[in-house]
Amino acid sequence: MATSQQATRMQSGLPSDTAYLTARARAADAVVTPARRLLDDRFAALFVSEPPPPRTSEEALARLTALDSAHGGFIAEILLRQRFFEDQLIHAVATGVRQVVLLGAGYDTTALRMPGYDGLRYFEVDHPATQRSKLETLVQAAVDAPSATYVPVDFEAGDSLAEALVEAGYRPDLRCVVGWLGVTYFLRRDAVERTLEGLSGLCAQGSLLVFDYMDEGVIDGTAPYPGALAMAAKVSAQGEPYLTGMTPESVSAAVRRAGFWPTDEARVPDLVRRYGGADPYCKDDDFMGLIAAERAVRDSRESGAAA
């Protein structure tokens, strides 16, 4: 999924800068001494070249804490939102879910790190430029993700998510887990709402949607977190600006309008408490959050939205 600014960059054949930043942070974390790792994504380094991944735990922590000092809360969000998502995924798989849709997948490695469930199939959706970069890297590294199906979708060109997924083998009549991480704040509000509405038609009853959001104060410049505001300026200068902020209340209302029922929520401090361990190396500046929501019975959408 891409904003107009992102599309301009990607149409030139270049993948997303923000996807690369995420891969860099995850690659560095994988070098940290095991007791202090937040995610342990050993495949992230495949997608990182400049600067190359750190070689020692000390170097990795120096890089990560330098970024965290400048932009507190982002390391926790980038790494620990994945832990939140994977907890939700593991629970859903235990109940029989065998379809996973990753919207704006970027350099996500879930299909590489969690392939071992019988019949589990991943559908990775992203802009063709970023997806092409990812697939070229996997081929060069001779790494295969047999459970992954890659679905290039260019929303700016009018591609249909539903048509692309069904053509790739996705079953709308079967339950799924949808991961939509690191995307909503790069979209305009109407695009977020349209995507949620579209997902309501793609997700069978009992499906699970997980996504993150950014506070409105980061978008309008009123957030009390200088590091968040500095990052907003940085990504805007790179051509991938933050466009939409939300609150826990507006997020909950949005998913209910689309026919989903909130089942779990977490803010950055919650993520650090849940997954940061006894001595987390990341700050917990509170300007982002996550929500997990289950697809409700279709006939109950109106009553759910009004609740």
CSV table of C-alpha atoms in Angstrom, one decimal:
chain,number,residue,atom,x,y,z
A,1,MET,CA,0.0,0.0,0.0
A,2,ALA,CA,1.4,3.4,-0.9
A,3,THR,CA,0.6,7.0,-0.6
A,4,SER,CA,1.0,9.3,-3.6
A,5,GLN,CA,4.4,10.3,-2.3
A,6,GLN,CA,5.5,6.7,-1.8
A,7,ALA,CA,4.1,5.8,-5.2
A,8,THR,CA,6.2,8.5,-6.8
A,9,ARG,CA,9.3,7.0,-5.3
A,10,MET,CA,8.3,3.4,-6.1
A,11,GLN,CA,7.3,4.2,-9.7
A,12,SER,CA,11.0,5.1,-10.2
A,13,GLY,CA,11.8,1.5,-9.3
A,14,LEU,CA,12.9,2.2,-5.7
A,15,PRO,CA,11.5,0.3,-2.7
A,16,SER,CA,10.2,2.0,0.4
A,17,ASP,CA,12.7,3.8,2.6
A,18,THR,CA,10.7,3.1,5.7
A,19,ALA,CA,10.5,-0.6,5.0
A,20,TYR,CA,14.3,-0.6,4.8
A,21,LEU,CA,14.6,1.3,8.1
A,22,THR,CA,12.4,-1.4,9.7
A,23,ALA,CA,14.7,-4.2,8.3
A,24,ARG,CA,17.8,-2.4,9.6
A,25,ALA,CA,16.4,-2.2,13.1
A,26,ARG,CA,15.4,-5.8,13.1
A,27,ALA,CA,18.8,-6.9,11.7
A,28,ALA,CA,20.6,-5.0,14.4
A,29,ASP,CA,18.4,-6.5,17.2
A,30,ALA,CA,19.2,-10.0,15.9
A,31,VAL,CA,22.9,-9.4,16.8
A,32,VAL,CA,22.1,-8.2,20.4
A,33,THR,CA,23.0,-10.7,23.1
A,34,PRO,CA,20.1,-13.2,23.2
A,35,ALA,CA,18.9,-12.2,26.7
A,36,ARG,CA,18.2,-8.7,25.5
A,37,ARG,CA,16.8,-9.2,22.0
A,38,LEU,CA,13.4,-7.9,21.5
A,39,LEU,CA,12.4,-9.8,18.3
A,40,ASP,CA,15.3,-12.0,17.1
A,41,ASP,CA,14.7,-11.8,13.3
A,42,ARG,CA,17.7,-13.6,11.9
A,43,PHE,CA,16.4,-13.1,8.3
A,44,ALA,CA,16.2,-9.3,8.4
A,45,ALA,CA,19.9,-9.0,7.6
A,46,LEU,CA,19.3,-10.3,4.1
A,47,PHE,CA,17.7,-7.0,3.2
A,48,VAL,CA,20.3,-4.7,4.7
A,49,SER,CA,23.4,-3.5,2.8
A,50,GLU,CA,24.2,0.1,3.6
A,51,PRO,CA,25.3,0.4,6.3
A,52,PRO,CA,25.9,-3.4,6.7
A,53,PRO,CA,24.4,-5.0,9.8
A,54,PRO,CA,26.5,-4.8,13.0
A,55,ARG,CA,28.8,-7.6,13.8
A,56,THR,CA,28.8,-7.5,17.6
A,57,SER,CA,26.2,-7.0,20.3
A,58,GLU,CA,28.0,-3.9,21.5
A,59,GLU,CA,27.8,-2.3,18.0
A,60,ALA,CA,24.2,-3.4,17.6
A,61,LEU,CA,23.2,-1.8,20.9
A,62,ALA,CA,25.1,1.3,20.1
A,63,ARG,CA,23.2,1.8,16.9
A,64,LEU,CA,19.8,0.9,18.3
A,65,THR,CA,20.1,3.1,21.4
A,66,ALA,CA,21.4,6.0,19.3
A,67,LEU,CA,18.2,5.8,17.2
A,68,ASP,CA,16.1,5.3,20.3
A,69,SER,CA,17.7,8.4,22.0
A,70,ALA,CA,16.8,10.5,18.9
A,71,HIS,CA,13.4,9.0,18.3
A,72,GLY,CA,12.2,7.3,21.5
A,73,GLY,CA,9.4,4.8,21.1
A,74,PHE,CA,10.1,3.8,17.5
A,75,ILE,CA,12.5,0.9,18.3
A,76,ALA,CA,9.8,-0.5,20.6
A,77,GLU,CA,7.1,0.0,18.0
A,78,ILE,CA,9.1,-1.4,15.1
A,79,LEU,CA,10.3,-4.5,16.9
A,80,LEU,CA,7.6,-5.3,19.4
A,81,ARG,CA,4.5,-4.7,17.2
A,82,GLN,CA,5.7,-7.9,15.5
A,83,ARG,CA,5.7,-9.8,18.8
A,84,PHE,CA,2.1,-8.7,19.4
A,85,PHE,CA,1.1,-9.7,15.9
A,86,GLU,CA,2.8,-13.1,16.2
A,87,ASP,CA,1.1,-13.8,19.5
A,88,GLN,CA,-2.2,-13.1,17.9
A,89,LEU,CA,-1.2,-15.3,14.9
A,90,ILE,CA,-0.1,-18.3,17.0
A,91,HIS,CA,-3.5,-18.2,18.9
A,92,ALA,CA,-5.5,-18.0,15.7
A,93,VAL,CA,-3.5,-20.9,14.1
A,94,ALA,CA,-4.2,-23.0,17.2
A,95,THR,CA,-7.9,-22.5,16.5
A,96,GLY,CA,-7.6,-23.7,12.9
A,97,VAL,CA,-6.8,-20.6,10.8
A,98,ARG,CA,-4.6,-21.4,7.8
A,99,GLN,CA,-4.6,-18.1,5.9
A,100,VAL,CA,-2.4,-15.0,6.7
A,101,VAL,CA,-2.6,-11.8,4.7
A,102,LEU,CA,0.2,-9.3,5.2
A,103,LEU,CA,-0.8,-5.9,3.9
A,104,GLY,CA,2.2,-3.6,3.1
A,105,ALA,CA,4.4,-6.6,3.9
A,106,GLY,CA,7.7,-4.8,3.0
A,107,TYR,CA,10.6,-7.0,4.2
A,108,ASP,CA,8.5,-9.0,6.6
A,109,THR,CA,10.0,-12.4,7.4
A,110,THR,CA,7.1,-14.0,9.3
A,111,ALA,CA,6.7,-16.7,6.5
A,112,LEU,CA,10.4,-17.5,6.9
A,113,ARG,CA,10.4,-17.6,10.7
A,114,MET,CA,7.0,-19.2,11.3
A,115,PRO,CA,6.5,-21.7,8.4
A,116,GLY,CA,6.0,-24.9,10.4
A,117,TYR,CA,2.2,-25.1,10.6
A,118,ASP,CA,0.6,-27.7,8.4
A,119,GLY,CA,-1.2,-26.0,5.6
A,120,LEU,CA,-0.6,-22.4,6.7
A,121,ARG,CA,-0.4,-20.1,3.7
A,122,TYR,CA,0.8,-16.5,3.7
A,123,PHE,CA,-0.3,-13.9,1.1
A,124,GLU,CA,2.2,-11.0,1.1
A,125,VAL,CA,0.7,-7.9,-0.5
A,126,ASP,CA,2.8,-4.9,-1.4
A,127,HIS,CA,3.7,-2.3,-4.0
A,128,PRO,CA,5.4,-4.1,-7.0
A,129,ALA,CA,8.7,-2.0,-6.5
A,130,THR,CA,9.2,-3.1,-2.9
A,131,GLN,CA,8.1,-6.6,-3.5
A,132,ARG,CA,10.4,-6.9,-6.5
A,133,SER,CA,13.3,-5.8,-4.3
A,134,LYS,CA,12.4,-8.4,-1.7
A,135,LEU,CA,12.1,-11.3,-4.1
A,136,GLU,CA,15.4,-10.4,-5.9
A,137,THR,CA,17.1,-10.5,-2.5
A,138,LEU,CA,15.6,-13.9,-1.6
A,139,VAL,CA,16.7,-15.4,-4.9
A,140,GLN,CA,20.2,-14.1,-4.5
A,141,ALA,CA,20.4,-15.5,-1.0
A,142,ALA,CA,18.9,-18.8,-2.1
A,143,VAL,CA,16.3,-18.5,0.6
A,144,ASP,CA,12.8,-19.8,-0.2
A,145,ALA,CA,9.5,-19.3,1.7
A,146,PRO,CA,7.3,-22.1,0.2
A,147,SER,CA,4.3,-21.1,2.3
A,148,ALA,CA,4.3,-17.5,0.9
A,149,THR,CA,2.4,-16.3,-2.1
A,150,TYR,CA,3.5,-12.8,-3.3
A,151,VAL,CA,0.7,-10.5,-4.4
A,152,PRO,CA,1.8,-7.2,-6.1
A,153,VAL,CA,-0.8,-4.6,-5.8
A,154,ASP,CA,-0.5,-1.0,-7.0
A,155,PHE,CA,-3.4,0.9,-5.5
A,156,GLU,CA,-2.4,4.1,-7.2
A,157,ALA,CA,-2.9,2.4,-10.5
A,158,GLY,CA,-6.3,1.2,-9.5
A,159,ASP,CA,-5.5,-2.4,-8.6
A,160,SER,CA,-8.2,-4.3,-6.6
A,161,LEU,CA,-7.0,-6.0,-3.4
A,162,ALA,CA,-9.9,-8.4,-3.4
A,163,GLU,CA,-9.4,-9.4,-7.1
A,164,ALA,CA,-5.6,-9.8,-6.6
A,165,LEU,CA,-6.0,-11.9,-3.5
A,166,VAL,CA,-8.6,-14.2,-4.9
A,167,GLU,CA,-6.6,-14.7,-8.1
A,168,ALA,CA,-3.6,-15.7,-6.0
A,169,GLY,CA,-5.7,-18.4,-4.2
A,170,TYR,CA,-7.0,-16.6,-1.2
A,171,ARG,CA,-10.3,-18.1,0.1
A,172,PRO,CA,-12.7,-15.4,1.4
A,173,ASP,CA,-15.0,-18.1,2.8
A,174,LEU,CA,-12.3,-19.3,5.2
A,175,ARG,CA,-11.0,-17.5,8.3
A,176,CYS,CA,-7.8,-15.6,8.1
A,177,VAL,CA,-5.4,-13.3,10.0
A,178,VAL,CA,-4.7,-10.0,8.5
A,179,GLY,CA,-1.5,-8.1,9.6
A,180,TRP,CA,-1.5,-4.5,8.6
A,181,LEU,CA,1.6,-3.1,10.3
A,182,GLY,CA,3.5,0.1,9.7
A,183,VAL,CA,1.0,1.4,7.1
A,184,THR,CA,-2.1,3.3,8.3
A,185,TYR,CA,-0.3,6.5,9.2
A,186,PHE,CA,1.1,6.8,5.7
A,187,LEU,CA,-2.4,6.7,4.2
A,188,ARG,CA,-5.1,9.4,4.1
A,189,ARG,CA,-8.0,8.9,6.5
A,190,ASP,CA,-10.4,8.0,3.7
A,191,ALA,CA,-8.0,5.3,2.4
A,192,VAL,CA,-7.8,3.8,5.9
A,193,GLU,CA,-11.6,3.7,6.1
A,194,ARG,CA,-11.9,2.2,2.6
A,195,THR,CA,-9.4,-0.5,3.4
A,196,LEU,CA,-11.2,-1.4,6.6
A,197,GLU,CA,-14.5,-1.6,4.7
A,198,GLY,CA,-12.8,-3.7,1.9
A,199,LEU,CA,-11.4,-6.1,4.5
A,200,SER,CA,-14.8,-6.6,6.0
A,201,GLY,CA,-15.9,-8.2,2.7
A,202,LEU,CA,-12.7,-10.3,2.4
A,203,CYS,CA,-12.7,-11.7,6.0
A,204,ALA,CA,-14.9,-14.5,7.0
A,205,GLN,CA,-16.6,-14.5,10.4
A,206,GLY,CA,-14.0,-15.2,13.1
A,207,SER,CA,-11.1,-13.7,11.1
A,208,LEU,CA,-8.6,-11.5,12.9
A,209,LEU,CA,-7.3,-8.1,11.9
A,210,VAL,CA,-4.2,-6.6,13.6
A,211,PHE,CA,-2.9,-3.1,12.8
A,212,ASP,CA,-1.0,-0.2,14.3
A,213,TYR,CA,-1.8,3.5,14.3
A,214,MET,CA,-0.1,6.8,15.3
A,215,ASP,CA,-1.5,9.5,17.5
A,216,GLU,CA,-2.9,12.6,15.9
A,217,GLY,CA,-0.4,14.8,17.8
A,218,VAL,CA,2.4,13.4,15.7
A,219,ILE,CA,0.7,14.4,12.6
A,220,ASP,CA,-0.4,17.9,13.6
A,221,GLY,CA,2.8,18.6,15.6
A,222,THR,CA,1.3,18.8,19.1
A,223,ALA,CA,2.6,15.5,20.5
A,224,PRO,CA,4.8,16.0,23.6
A,225,TYR,CA,7.5,13.7,22.2
A,226,PRO,CA,10.3,15.6,20.3
A,227,GLY,CA,11.7,12.3,18.9
A,228,ALA,CA,8.4,11.5,17.3
A,229,LEU,CA,8.1,14.9,15.8
A,230,ALA,CA,11.6,14.7,14.5
A,231,MET,CA,10.9,11.3,12.8
A,232,ALA,CA,7.8,12.8,11.2
A,233,ALA,CA,9.9,15.5,9.7
A,234,LYS,CA,12.5,13.0,8.6
A,235,VAL,CA,10.1,10.6,6.7
A,236,SER,CA,8.4,13.6,5.2
A,237,ALA,CA,11.7,14.8,3.8
A,238,GLN,CA,12.2,11.3,2.4
A,239,GLY,CA,8.9,11.5,0.5
A,240,GLU,CA,6.9,9.2,2.8
A,241,PRO,CA,5.1,11.6,5.2
A,242,TYR,CA,2.8,10.6,8.0
A,243,LEU,CA,-0.8,11.6,7.0
A,244,THR,CA,-3.3,10.1,9.4
A,245,GLY,CA,-3.4,10.0,13.2
A,246,MET,CA,-5.9,8.2,15.3
A,247,THR,CA,-6.8,7.7,19.0
A,248,PRO,CA,-7.6,4.5,20.8
A,249,GLU,CA,-11.3,5.6,20.7
A,250,SER,CA,-11.4,6.4,17.0
A,251,VAL,CA,-9.6,3.2,16.1
A,252,SER,CA,-12.1,1.2,18.1
A,253,ALA,CA,-15.0,3.0,16.4
A,254,ALA,CA,-13.5,2.5,13.0
A,255,VAL,CA,-13.1,-1.2,13.3
A,256,ARG,CA,-16.6,-1.6,14.7
A,257,ARG,CA,-18.0,0.4,11.7
A,258,ALA,CA,-16.3,-2.1,9.4
A,259,GLY,CA,-17.8,-5.1,11.2
A,260,PHE,CA,-14.9,-6.1,13.5
A,261,TRP,CA,-15.0,-6.4,17.3
A,262,PRO,CA,-11.9,-5.3,19.3
A,263,THR,CA,-10.3,-8.2,21.2
A,264,ASP,CA,-6.9,-6.8,22.3
A,265,GLU,CA,-5.1,-3.4,22.4
A,266,ALA,CA,-1.7,-2.2,23.3
A,267,ARG,CA,0.2,1.0,23.4
A,268,VAL,CA,4.0,1.3,23.2
A,269,PRO,CA,4.4,1.2,27.1
A,270,ASP,CA,2.3,-2.0,27.1
A,271,LEU,CA,4.5,-3.6,24.4
A,272,VAL,CA,7.6,-2.8,26.4
A,273,ARG,CA,6.0,-4.3,29.6
A,274,ARG,CA,4.9,-7.4,27.7
A,275,TYR,CA,7.9,-8.2,25.6
A,276,GLY,CA,10.8,-5.9,26.7
A,277,GLY,CA,12.2,-8.3,29.3
A,278,ALA,CA,13.8,-7.3,32.6
A,279,ASP,CA,16.2,-4.8,31.1
A,280,PRO,CA,14.8,-3.4,27.8
A,281,TYR,CA,17.1,-1.2,25.8
A,282,CYS,CA,14.2,0.8,24.3
A,283,LYS,CA,12.2,3.8,25.5
A,284,ASP,CA,8.4,3.6,25.8
A,285,ASP,CA,7.3,7.0,24.5
A,286,ASP,CA,3.5,6.7,24.2
A,287,PHE,CA,2.5,7.9,20.8
A,288,MET,CA,1.5,4.7,18.9
A,289,GLY,CA,-0.7,1.8,19.5
A,290,LEU,CA,-2.0,-1.6,18.1
A,291,ILE,CA,-5.4,-3.2,18.0
A,292,ALA,CA,-6.6,-6.7,17.3
A,293,ALA,CA,-10.2,-7.1,16.2
A,294,GLU,CA,-12.3,-10.1,15.2
A,295,ARG,CA,-14.7,-10.2,12.2
A,296,ALA,CA,-18.1,-10.2,13.7
A,297,VAL,CA,-21.2,-11.9,12.5
A,298,ARG,CA,-22.2,-10.1,9.3
A,299,ASP,CA,-25.8,-9.4,10.4
A,300,SER,CA,-24.5,-7.8,13.6
A,301,ARG,CA,-22.4,-5.1,11.9
A,302,GLU,CA,-24.9,-2.3,12.5
A,303,SER,CA,-25.4,-3.2,16.2
A,304,GLY,CA,-21.7,-3.6,16.7
A,305,ALA,CA,-21.0,-0.2,15.2
A,306,ALA,CA,-23.5,1.4,17.5
A,307,ALA,CA,-22.3,-0.3,20.6
